[in-house]
Amino acid sequence: MIAGIIAAGHVARANPGLRLGLDVLAFGDEEGSRFRSTLTSSSACAGVFDASALGFPDRDGVTLADAIKAYGKNPAEIAAAAYRPADVAGYIEAHIEQGPVLEAENLPLGIVTGIVGQTRMRVVVLGEQGHAGTVPMTMRRDALTGAAEIILDIERTAREHGADRMVATVGRIEASPGATNVIPGRVGFSLEVRSLTDDLRRGAIATIRKDAQFVATGRKIEVTFEPFHETETTACDPAMQDLLENAIGDLGLATTRMPSGAGHDAQIMARLCPAAMLFVRCRGGVSHNPAEYASPHDMGLAVAALIRFIERFAAAQA
Amino acid sequence: MIAGIIAAGHVARANPGLRLGLDVLAFGDEEGSRFRSTLTSSSACAGVFDASALGFPDRDGVTLADAIKAYGKNPAEIAAAAYRPADVAGYIEAHIEQGPVLEAENLPLGIVTGIVGQTRMRVVVLGEQGHAGTVPMTMRRDALTGAAEIILDIERTAREHGADRMVATVGRIEASPGATNVIPGRVGFSLEVRSLTDDLRRGAIATIRKDAQFVATGRKIEVTFEPFHETETTACDPAMQDLLENAIGDLGLATTRMPSGAGHDAQIMARLCPAAMLFVRCRGGVSHNPAEYASPHDMGLAVAALIRFIERFAAAQA
């Protein structure tokens, strides 16, 4: 967002006759850290906000609607706040790569070809709660050992589908009742699957569900999958990719084209207008971690590339 | 405890010349549901309370010492509140079996030969936190998939050591940071192992630790085991077992002798004085579950057996 402010400010000052409006956007709730929904701000901007997300509760039972009201805003006005497609020529987003590719290729900037699709699910395993001392191993219907087997199957399925083409992650898990001396009767965990094509992801999820059912049958437990979020693979606009490559070339830099394994607001904005993304090299591919780092030098190059891109984009519109 | 009040009251009324003092005890904190400590009340009675437990925090950071003070008691007086061994002739405890044996053998009451020893540990798995979309499967050091593999190895080890001789349970698990779209960098879980001999349990724990280290090395993660509670196998007093068998025989009932897979306050009281336990049949072996059930009829038989036991015990002391 800061890069956008700097770049837009420079373009406006350096091009007094510019016939292009520039909005710099700061989106909230991209990650879905608090609610089960993700990308809600950009969905509102793009006019594709799903009102059912307003009812999603956080861990304390506060819904998204409650949180918006507590912030002094009215959820009923979300739909009317969207951009109109006729008013928007394009969307560009700069982001750290969050992966190891640019560092490995010794390039400061990359051009995103598309954003992987992803499916998020809540998985619930039901066994039978029991006393940890008196129920023999052979008579147990332990929801946690069942979940462990399912989680390892998920990992194996993602690996077999190719490390560069698909990833699957279990990031949250809770065992109930959650006491040291009680066999868990219920386990819930999150499952997130991302892939470079929608077919690949859907096929893998079918395999995961079939394998999990096999585990459940063998252990006399139950397993259910509840998908709550799905985004399809999003292609970035080819003409904007070319403009971005030229803009980076203007700086005398080489670059590369690459997919994004992470989800971004650009995938939502692509439903409103042509969209593009500029990736900035980061250290060690580390992200979602306090050690996440991009150098000030690379960030400066990204701002310069954004400036050249906007100028080229404006010229192309004229 | 109610059974003790009824039985002691009856014995006192029916035997006005009884030369035996009867204390009915109601222990708290047998399970360790709130603090990492267990059996704390009986430990205080038996004079074996470990003062280091006073510093254990609950999930909200309240220590056992804080909780005792909030209840209006002084933790410093615990040691002085213990029974003196010379004052105590014996301890008897009635409890539901919490297992399926008596029901299977169609017997209302059983005599406990001994109580399984148990070891409780906190297991911590450290991997590397990362973005769920951009870190390829082959480059991950996922603490949760590592923990899942360790948990399945634990289950296998317990099964291989014989279903009737050992159990191992993982009842609690937390993945950090605990977000749907972040690869867990840290997982903590509880491990509880119980066995009918101390050697068997210690051997199994050594196997579990070795297997976990193997998993950790293969996945380039770290695993640590922190034991925080250990109780050795406790034998019930043979003479008291014989008296209990005679007392049950007085009611015209058959019975059986059996180990207890669950921990009980009797294992602590056995360090103060000769101790015995009477088991009462329960439905489906279900315990630590809202469906736990023993019939009023069987509970009545238990009270009757306790009465006859106390009378026989008093006679044997004379």
PDB file of C-alpha atoms in Angstrom, chain B residues 42-303:
ATOM      1  CA  SER B  42      -5.006 -37.737  48.827  1.00  0.00           C
ATOM      2  CA  SER B  43      -1.313 -36.840  48.581  1.00  0.00           C
ATOM      3  CA  ALA B  44      -1.920 -34.204  51.255  1.00  0.00           C
ATOM      4  CA  CYS B  45      -3.750 -36.749  53.469  1.00  0.00           C
ATOM      5  CA  ALA B  46      -0.987 -39.331  53.012  1.00  0.00           C
ATOM      6  CA  GLY B  47       1.753 -36.803  53.760  1.00  0.00           C
ATOM      7  CA  VAL B  48       3.349 -37.179  50.322  1.00  0.00           C
ATOM      8  CA  PHE B  49       2.155 -33.924  48.715  1.00  0.00           C
ATOM      9  CA  ASP B  50       4.804 -32.480  46.404  1.00  0.00           C
ATOM     10  CA  ALA B  51       4.941 -28.733  47.071  1.00  0.00           C
ATOM     11  CA  SER B  52       6.274 -28.065  43.552  1.00  0.00           C
ATOM     12  CA  ALA B  53       2.712 -28.740  42.294  1.00  0.00           C
ATOM     13  CA  LEU B  54       1.652 -25.485  43.968  1.00  0.00           C
ATOM     14  CA  GLY B  55       3.351 -23.576  41.169  1.00  0.00           C
ATOM     15  CA  PHE B  56       1.582 -25.376  38.291  1.00  0.00           C
ATOM     16  CA  PRO B  57      -0.575 -22.913  36.326  1.00  0.00           C
ATOM     17  CA  ASP B  58      -3.965 -23.729  34.792  1.00  0.00           C
ATOM     18  CA  ARG B  59      -4.797 -22.613  31.222  1.00  0.00           C
ATOM     19  CA  ASP B  60      -5.455 -19.084  32.487  1.00  0.00           C
ATOM     20  CA  GLY B  61      -2.181 -18.841  34.442  1.00  0.00           C
ATOM     21  CA  VAL B  62      -3.802 -19.338  37.874  1.00  0.00           C
ATOM     22  CA  THR B  63      -1.554 -21.589  39.991  1.00  0.00           C
ATOM     23  CA  LEU B  64      -2.721 -24.315  42.377  1.00  0.00           C
ATOM     24  CA  ALA B  65      -1.445 -22.141  45.251  1.00  0.00           C
ATOM     25  CA  ASP B  66      -3.568 -19.218  43.959  1.00  0.00           C
ATOM     26  CA  ALA B  67      -6.641 -21.466  43.753  1.00  0.00           C
ATOM     27  CA  ILE B  68      -6.157 -22.800  47.312  1.00  0.00           C
ATOM     28  CA  LYS B  69      -5.776 -19.245  48.645  1.00  0.00           C
ATOM     29  CA  ALA B  70      -8.855 -18.065  46.724  1.00  0.00           C
ATOM     30  CA  TYR B  71     -10.724 -20.915  48.450  1.00  0.00           C
ATOM     31  CA  GLY B  72      -9.672 -19.471  51.813  1.00  0.00           C
ATOM     32  CA  LYS B  73      -6.988 -22.006  52.706  1.00  0.00           C
ATOM     33  CA  ASN B  74      -3.249 -21.685  53.316  1.00  0.00           C
ATOM     34  CA  PRO B  75      -0.946 -23.855  51.141  1.00  0.00           C
ATOM     35  CA  ALA B  76       1.747 -23.667  53.845  1.00  0.00           C
ATOM     36  CA  GLU B  77      -0.445 -25.759  56.176  1.00  0.00           C
ATOM     37  CA  ILE B  78      -0.772 -28.741  53.801  1.00  0.00           C
ATOM     38  CA  ALA B  79       2.123 -30.730  55.256  1.00  0.00           C
ATOM     39  CA  ALA B  80       0.845 -30.436  58.831  1.00  0.00           C
ATOM     40  CA  ALA B  81      -2.642 -31.617  57.799  1.00  0.00           C
ATOM     41  CA  ALA B  82      -1.454 -35.147  56.881  1.00  0.00           C
ATOM     42  CA  TYR B  83      -2.416 -38.285  58.809  1.00  0.00           C
ATOM     43  CA  ARG B  84       0.284 -39.864  60.973  1.00  0.00           C
ATOM     44  CA  PRO B  85       0.927 -43.468  59.826  1.00  0.00           C
ATOM     45  CA  ALA B  86       0.640 -44.757  63.401  1.00  0.00           C
ATOM     46  CA  ASP B  87      -2.943 -43.466  63.570  1.00  0.00           C
ATOM     47  CA  VAL B  88      -4.223 -45.302  60.476  1.00  0.00           C
ATOM     48  CA  ALA B  89      -5.007 -49.034  60.293  1.00  0.00           C
ATOM     49  CA  GLY B  90      -6.159 -49.205  56.703  1.00  0.00           C
ATOM     50  CA  TYR B  91      -7.874 -47.515  53.731  1.00  0.00           C
ATOM     51  CA  ILE B  92     -10.696 -48.885  51.583  1.00  0.00           C
ATOM     52  CA  GLU B  93     -12.086 -47.209  48.449  1.00  0.00           C
ATOM     53  CA  ALA B  94     -15.137 -48.130  46.379  1.00  0.00           C
ATOM     54  CA  HIS B  95     -15.161 -47.039  42.722  1.00  0.00           C
ATOM     55  CA  ILE B  96     -16.892 -47.970  39.496  1.00  0.00           C
ATOM     56  CA  GLU B  97     -14.679 -50.241  37.427  1.00  0.00           C
ATOM     57  CA  GLN B  98     -14.515 -47.778  34.499  1.00  0.00           C
ATOM     58  CA  GLY B  99     -13.866 -50.809  32.302  1.00  0.00           C
ATOM     59  CA  PRO B 100     -15.707 -53.743  30.716  1.00  0.00           C
ATOM     60  CA  VAL B 101     -14.491 -56.754  32.782  1.00  0.00           C
ATOM     61  CA  LEU B 102     -17.153 -57.145  35.508  1.00  0.00           C
ATOM     62  CA  GLU B 103     -19.980 -56.646  33.022  1.00  0.00           C
ATOM     63  CA  ALA B 104     -18.480 -59.314  30.748  1.00  0.00           C
ATOM     64  CA  GLU B 105     -18.149 -61.738  33.679  1.00  0.00           C
ATOM     65  CA  ASN B 106     -21.636 -60.892  35.007  1.00  0.00           C
ATOM     66  CA  LEU B 107     -20.324 -59.951  38.452  1.00  0.00           C
ATOM     67  CA  PRO B 108     -21.505 -56.868  40.371  1.00  0.00           C
ATOM     68  CA  LEU B 109     -18.332 -56.443  42.478  1.00  0.00           C
ATOM     69  CA  GLY B 110     -14.598 -56.984  41.972  1.00  0.00           C
ATOM     70  CA  ILE B 111     -11.507 -56.887  44.169  1.00  0.00           C
ATOM     71  CA  VAL B 112      -8.576 -54.795  42.943  1.00  0.00           C
ATOM     72  CA  THR B 113      -5.170 -56.488  43.075  1.00  0.00           C
ATOM     73  CA  GLY B 114      -3.192 -53.402  42.150  1.00  0.00           C
ATOM     74  CA  ILE B 115      -3.287 -50.113  40.283  1.00  0.00           C
ATOM     75  CA  VAL B 116      -1.378 -49.614  37.041  1.00  0.00           C
ATOM     76  CA  GLY B 117       1.560 -47.247  37.102  1.00  0.00           C
ATOM     77  CA  GLN B 118       1.471 -44.304  34.755  1.00  0.00           C
ATOM     78  CA  THR B 119       3.729 -41.682  33.249  1.00  0.00           C
ATOM     79  CA  ARG B 120       2.487 -38.380  31.869  1.00  0.00           C
ATOM     80  CA  MET B 121       4.553 -36.294  29.504  1.00  0.00           C
ATOM     81  CA  ARG B 122       4.360 -33.129  27.504  1.00  0.00           C
ATOM     82  CA  VAL B 123       5.675 -33.667  23.985  1.00  0.00           C
ATOM     83  CA  VAL B 124       6.776 -30.688  21.880  1.00  0.00           C
ATOM     84  CA  VAL B 125       7.471 -30.906  18.142  1.00  0.00           C
ATOM     85  CA  LEU B 126       9.326 -28.005  16.528  1.00  0.00           C
ATOM     86  CA  GLY B 127       9.337 -27.569  12.753  1.00  0.00           C
ATOM     87  CA  GLU B 128       9.308 -24.405  10.664  1.00  0.00           C
ATOM     88  CA  GLN B 129       6.326 -22.127  10.333  1.00  0.00           C
ATOM     89  CA  GLY B 130       5.629 -21.115   6.740  1.00  0.00           C
ATOM     90  CA  HIS B 131       3.118 -19.948   4.148  1.00  0.00           C
ATOM     91  CA  ALA B 132       0.674 -22.718   3.247  1.00  0.00           C
ATOM     92  CA  GLY B 133       0.637 -21.694  -0.424  1.00  0.00           C
ATOM     93  CA  THR B 134       4.227 -21.021  -1.371  1.00  0.00           C
ATOM     94  CA  VAL B 135       6.365 -23.593   0.456  1.00  0.00           C
ATOM     95  CA  PRO B 136       6.467 -26.750  -1.704  1.00  0.00           C
ATOM     96  CA  MET B 137       5.656 -30.064   0.007  1.00  0.00           C
ATOM     97  CA  THR B 138       9.264 -31.214  -0.417  1.00  0.00           C
ATOM     98  CA  MET B 139      10.666 -28.163   1.409  1.00  0.00           C
ATOM     99  CA  ARG B 140       8.302 -28.285   4.407  1.00  0.00           C
ATOM    100  CA  ARG B 141       9.264 -28.956   8.009  1.00  0.00           C
ATOM    101  CA  ASP B 142       5.657 -29.267   9.187  1.00  0.00           C
ATOM    102  CA  ALA B 143       5.391 -29.791  12.950  1.00  0.00           C
ATOM    103  CA  LEU B 144       1.846 -31.193  12.696  1.00  0.00           C
ATOM    104  CA  THR B 145       2.425 -33.905  10.098  1.00  0.00           C
ATOM    105  CA  GLY B 146       5.503 -34.859  12.149  1.00  0.00           C
ATOM    106  CA  ALA B 147       3.377 -35.027  15.294  1.00  0.00           C
ATOM    107  CA  ALA B 148       0.777 -37.128  13.450  1.00  0.00           C
ATOM    108  CA  GLU B 149       3.454 -39.679  12.548  1.00  0.00           C
ATOM    109  CA  ILE B 150       4.706 -39.772  16.161  1.00  0.00           C
ATOM    110  CA  ILE B 151       1.141 -40.208  17.497  1.00  0.00           C
ATOM    111  CA  LEU B 152       0.559 -43.187  15.180  1.00  0.00           C
ATOM    112  CA  ASP B 153       3.873 -44.717  16.301  1.00  0.00           C
ATOM    113  CA  ILE B 154       2.760 -44.323  19.935  1.00  0.00           C
ATOM    114  CA  GLU B 155      -0.498 -46.118  19.178  1.00  0.00           C
ATOM    115  CA  ARG B 156       1.344 -48.947  17.432  1.00  0.00           C
ATOM    116  CA  THR B 157       3.822 -49.351  20.301  1.00  0.00           C
ATOM    117  CA  ALA B 158       0.999 -49.590  22.858  1.00  0.00           C
ATOM    118  CA  ARG B 159      -0.838 -52.133  20.697  1.00  0.00           C
ATOM    119  CA  GLU B 160       2.277 -54.250  20.225  1.00  0.00           C
ATOM    120  CA  HIS B 161       2.832 -54.378  23.979  1.00  0.00           C
ATOM    121  CA  GLY B 162      -0.532 -56.096  24.427  1.00  0.00           C
ATOM    122  CA  ALA B 163      -3.946 -54.539  24.759  1.00  0.00           C
ATOM    123  CA  ASP B 164      -4.500 -55.853  28.274  1.00  0.00           C
ATOM    124  CA  ARG B 165      -1.098 -54.883  29.605  1.00  0.00           C
ATOM    125  CA  MET B 166      -0.517 -51.345  28.431  1.00  0.00           C
ATOM    126  CA  VAL B 167      -2.358 -48.317  27.070  1.00  0.00           C
ATOM    127  CA  ALA B 168      -1.025 -45.025  25.684  1.00  0.00           C
ATOM    128  CA  THR B 169      -3.183 -41.962  25.040  1.00  0.00           C
ATOM    129  CA  VAL B 170      -2.737 -38.551  23.429  1.00  0.00           C
ATOM    130  CA  GLY B 171      -5.630 -36.515  24.826  1.00  0.00           C
ATOM    131  CA  ARG B 172      -4.609 -32.917  24.117  1.00  0.00           C
ATOM    132  CA  ILE B 173      -2.976 -31.295  21.100  1.00  0.00           C
ATOM    133  CA  GLU B 174      -2.306 -27.725  19.999  1.00  0.00           C
ATOM    134  CA  ALA B 175      -0.770 -26.543  16.724  1.00  0.00           C
ATOM    135  CA  SER B 176       0.861 -23.096  16.561  1.00  0.00           C
ATOM    136  CA  PRO B 177       0.275 -20.530  15.225  1.00  0.00           C
ATOM    137  CA  GLY B 178      -3.017 -22.308  14.486  1.00  0.00           C
ATOM    138  CA  ALA B 179      -4.158 -20.571  11.291  1.00  0.00           C
ATOM    139  CA  THR B 180      -5.768 -22.322   8.327  1.00  0.00           C
ATOM    140  CA  ASN B 181      -3.193 -20.926   5.898  1.00  0.00           C
ATOM    141  CA  VAL B 182       0.005 -21.328   7.919  1.00  0.00           C
ATOM    142  CA  ILE B 183       2.160 -24.454   8.135  1.00  0.00           C
ATOM    143  CA  PRO B 184       2.395 -25.237  11.885  1.00  0.00           C
ATOM    144  CA  GLY B 185       5.845 -24.462  13.280  1.00  0.00           C
ATOM    145  CA  ARG B 186       5.161 -25.934  16.704  1.00  0.00           C
ATOM    146  CA  VAL B 187       2.895 -28.667  18.048  1.00  0.00           C
ATOM    147  CA  GLY B 188       2.478 -29.645  21.692  1.00  0.00           C
ATOM    148  CA  PHE B 189       0.588 -32.723  22.855  1.00  0.00           C
ATOM    149  CA  SER B 190       0.055 -34.726  26.021  1.00  0.00           C
ATOM    150  CA  LEU B 191       1.153 -38.344  26.317  1.00  0.00           C
ATOM    151  CA  GLU B 192      -0.026 -40.675  29.037  1.00  0.00           C
ATOM    152  CA  VAL B 193       1.208 -44.274  29.309  1.00  0.00           C
ATOM    153  CA  ARG B 194      -0.156 -46.845  31.799  1.00  0.00           C
ATOM    154  CA  SER B 195       0.960 -50.417  32.364  1.00  0.00           C
ATOM    155  CA  LEU B 196       0.638 -53.308  34.772  1.00  0.00           C
ATOM    156  CA  THR B 197       4.362 -53.314  35.522  1.00  0.00           C
ATOM    157  CA  ASP B 198       6.738 -50.410  35.769  1.00  0.00           C
ATOM    158  CA  ASP B 199       9.360 -52.132  33.586  1.00  0.00           C
ATOM    159  CA  LEU B 200       6.894 -52.629  30.744  1.00  0.00           C
ATOM    160  CA  ARG B 201       5.926 -48.962  30.806  1.00  0.00           C
ATOM    161  CA  ARG B 202       9.473 -47.671  30.956  1.00  0.00           C
ATOM    162  CA  GLY B 203      10.524 -49.941  28.109  1.00  0.00           C
ATOM    163  CA  ALA B 204       7.626 -48.748  25.962  1.00  0.00           C
ATOM    164  CA  ILE B 205       8.424 -45.100  26.667  1.00  0.00           C
ATOM    165  CA  ALA B 206      12.023 -45.701  25.601  1.00  0.00           C
ATOM    166  CA  THR B 207      10.708 -47.213  22.336  1.00  0.00           C
ATOM    167  CA  ILE B 208       8.322 -44.283  21.810  1.00  0.00           C
ATOM    168  CA  ARG B 209      11.121 -41.747  22.326  1.00  0.00           C
ATOM    169  CA  LYS B 210      13.468 -43.582  20.005  1.00  0.00           C
ATOM    170  CA  ASP B 211      10.808 -43.860  17.265  1.00  0.00           C
ATOM    171  CA  ALA B 212       9.934 -40.172  17.649  1.00  0.00           C
ATOM    172  CA  GLN B 213      13.588 -39.227  17.285  1.00  0.00           C
ATOM    173  CA  PHE B 214      13.731 -41.272  14.100  1.00  0.00           C
ATOM    174  CA  VAL B 215      10.689 -39.416  12.720  1.00  0.00           C
ATOM    175  CA  ALA B 216      12.212 -36.060  13.730  1.00  0.00           C
ATOM    176  CA  THR B 217      15.522 -36.805  12.033  1.00  0.00           C
ATOM    177  CA  GLY B 218      13.798 -37.884   8.806  1.00  0.00           C
ATOM    178  CA  ARG B 219      11.648 -34.756   8.734  1.00  0.00           C
ATOM    179  CA  LYS B 220      14.375 -32.352   9.921  1.00  0.00           C
ATOM    180  CA  ILE B 221      12.249 -31.338  12.886  1.00  0.00           C
ATOM    181  CA  GLU B 222      12.865 -31.554  16.651  1.00  0.00           C
ATOM    182  CA  VAL B 223      10.961 -33.444  19.323  1.00  0.00           C
ATOM    183  CA  THR B 224      11.293 -33.255  23.101  1.00  0.00           C
ATOM    184  CA  PHE B 225       9.578 -35.249  25.861  1.00  0.00           C
ATOM    185  CA  GLU B 226       9.059 -33.628  29.230  1.00  0.00           C
ATOM    186  CA  PRO B 227       7.718 -36.100  31.859  1.00  0.00           C
ATOM    187  CA  PHE B 228       5.785 -34.225  34.537  1.00  0.00           C
ATOM    188  CA  HIS B 229       4.007 -36.973  36.467  1.00  0.00           C
ATOM    189  CA  GLU B 230       4.876 -40.570  37.257  1.00  0.00           C
ATOM    190  CA  THR B 231       3.216 -43.052  39.567  1.00  0.00           C
ATOM    191  CA  GLU B 232       4.569 -46.524  40.063  1.00  0.00           C
ATOM    192  CA  THR B 233       2.399 -49.622  40.024  1.00  0.00           C
ATOM    193  CA  THR B 234       0.722 -49.996  43.433  1.00  0.00           C
ATOM    194  CA  ALA B 235      -0.136 -53.380  44.996  1.00  0.00           C
ATOM    195  CA  CYS B 236      -3.275 -53.580  47.126  1.00  0.00           C
ATOM    196  CA  ASP B 237      -2.842 -55.142  50.590  1.00  0.00           C
ATOM    197  CA  PRO B 238      -3.237 -58.960  50.287  1.00  0.00           C
ATOM    198  CA  ALA B 239      -4.853 -59.387  53.723  1.00  0.00           C
ATOM    199  CA  MET B 240      -7.402 -56.670  52.964  1.00  0.00           C
ATOM    200  CA  GLN B 241      -8.129 -58.315  49.584  1.00  0.00           C
ATOM    201  CA  ASP B 242      -8.911 -61.557  51.458  1.00  0.00           C
ATOM    202  CA  LEU B 243     -11.194 -59.724  53.901  1.00  0.00           C
ATOM    203  CA  LEU B 244     -12.977 -58.077  50.967  1.00  0.00           C
ATOM    204  CA  GLU B 245     -13.490 -61.462  49.290  1.00  0.00           C
ATOM    205  CA  ASN B 246     -14.963 -62.845  52.514  1.00  0.00           C
ATOM    206  CA  ALA B 247     -17.197 -59.777  52.903  1.00  0.00           C
ATOM    207  CA  ILE B 248     -18.562 -60.203  49.368  1.00  0.00           C
ATOM    208  CA  GLY B 249     -19.009 -63.924  50.068  1.00  0.00           C
ATOM    209  CA  ASP B 250     -21.086 -62.989  53.147  1.00  0.00           C
ATOM    210  CA  LEU B 251     -23.592 -61.467  50.688  1.00  0.00           C
ATOM    211  CA  GLY B 252     -23.777 -64.744  48.778  1.00  0.00           C
ATOM    212  CA  LEU B 253     -22.020 -63.224  45.757  1.00  0.00           C
ATOM    213  CA  ALA B 254     -19.216 -64.521  43.560  1.00  0.00           C
ATOM    214  CA  THR B 255     -16.424 -62.054  42.712  1.00  0.00           C
ATOM    215  CA  THR B 256     -13.126 -61.770  40.900  1.00  0.00           C
ATOM    216  CA  ARG B 257      -9.725 -60.203  41.449  1.00  0.00           C
ATOM    217  CA  MET B 258      -8.498 -57.754  38.814  1.00  0.00           C
ATOM    218  CA  PRO B 259      -6.023 -54.921  38.263  1.00  0.00           C
ATOM    219  CA  SER B 260      -7.169 -51.341  37.906  1.00  0.00           C
ATOM    220  CA  GLY B 261      -6.247 -49.635  34.647  1.00  0.00           C
ATOM    221  CA  ALA B 262      -7.225 -46.279  36.070  1.00  0.00           C
ATOM    222  CA  GLY B 263      -5.354 -44.321  38.715  1.00  0.00           C
ATOM    223  CA  HIS B 264      -7.069 -43.865  42.090  1.00  0.00           C
ATOM    224  CA  ASP B 265      -6.505 -42.086  45.376  1.00  0.00           C
ATOM    225  CA  ALA B 266      -5.938 -45.579  46.862  1.00  0.00           C
ATOM    226  CA  GLN B 267      -2.530 -45.713  45.171  1.00  0.00           C
ATOM    227  CA  ILE B 268      -1.493 -42.651  47.170  1.00  0.00           C
ATOM    228  CA  MET B 269      -3.114 -43.797  50.426  1.00  0.00           C
ATOM    229  CA  ALA B 270      -1.218 -47.112  50.046  1.00  0.00           C
ATOM    230  CA  ARG B 271       1.925 -45.099  50.851  1.00  0.00           C
ATOM    231  CA  LEU B 272       0.384 -44.216  54.246  1.00  0.00           C
ATOM    232  CA  CYS B 273      -1.219 -47.520  55.251  1.00  0.00           C
ATOM    233  CA  PRO B 274      -2.521 -50.885  53.926  1.00  0.00           C
ATOM    234  CA  ALA B 275      -5.062 -50.079  51.195  1.00  0.00           C
ATOM    235  CA  ALA B 276      -7.737 -51.957  49.263  1.00  0.00           C
ATOM    236  CA  MET B 277     -10.280 -51.210  46.539  1.00  0.00           C
ATOM    237  CA  LEU B 278     -13.731 -52.518  45.723  1.00  0.00           C
ATOM    238  CA  PHE B 279     -14.842 -52.236  42.070  1.00  0.00           C
ATOM    239  CA  VAL B 280     -18.494 -51.845  41.062  1.00  0.00           C
ATOM    240  CA  ARG B 281     -19.727 -53.011  37.655  1.00  0.00           C
ATOM    241  CA  CYS B 282     -20.520 -50.257  35.150  1.00  0.00           C
ATOM    242  CA  ARG B 283     -22.403 -50.268  31.861  1.00  0.00           C
ATOM    243  CA  GLY B 284     -20.408 -50.766  28.673  1.00  0.00           C
ATOM    244  CA  GLY B 285     -17.125 -50.046  30.409  1.00  0.00           C
ATOM    245  CA  VAL B 286     -17.882 -46.391  29.744  1.00  0.00           C
ATOM    246  CA  SER B 287     -16.225 -43.753  31.939  1.00  0.00           C
ATOM    247  CA  HIS B 288     -15.077 -40.142  31.673  1.00  0.00           C
ATOM    248  CA  ASN B 289     -18.166 -39.722  29.553  1.00  0.00           C
ATOM    249  CA  PRO B 290     -21.677 -38.430  30.366  1.00  0.00           C
ATOM    250  CA  ALA B 291     -22.976 -41.972  29.637  1.00  0.00           C
ATOM    251  CA  GLU B 292     -21.089 -43.405  32.666  1.00  0.00           C
ATOM    252  CA  TYR B 293     -23.550 -45.582  34.647  1.00  0.00           C
ATOM    253  CA  ALA B 294     -23.656 -48.058  37.541  1.00  0.00           C
ATOM    254  CA  SER B 295     -27.025 -49.444  38.643  1.00  0.00           C
ATOM    255  CA  PRO B 296     -28.519 -48.508  42.050  1.00  0.00           C
ATOM    256  CA  HIS B 297     -28.742 -52.265  42.722  1.00  0.00           C
ATOM    257  CA  ASP B 298     -24.985 -52.768  42.242  1.00  0.00           C
ATOM    258  CA  MET B 299     -24.219 -49.649  44.283  1.00  0.00           C
ATOM    259  CA  GLY B 300     -26.376 -51.075  47.092  1.00  0.00           C
ATOM    260  CA  LEU B 301     -24.387 -54.309  46.985  1.00  0.00           C
ATOM    261  CA  ALA B 302     -21.181 -52.272  47.201  1.00  0.00           C
ATOM    262  CA  VAL B 303     -22.428 -50.529  50.348  1.00  0.00           C
TER     263      VAL B 303
END
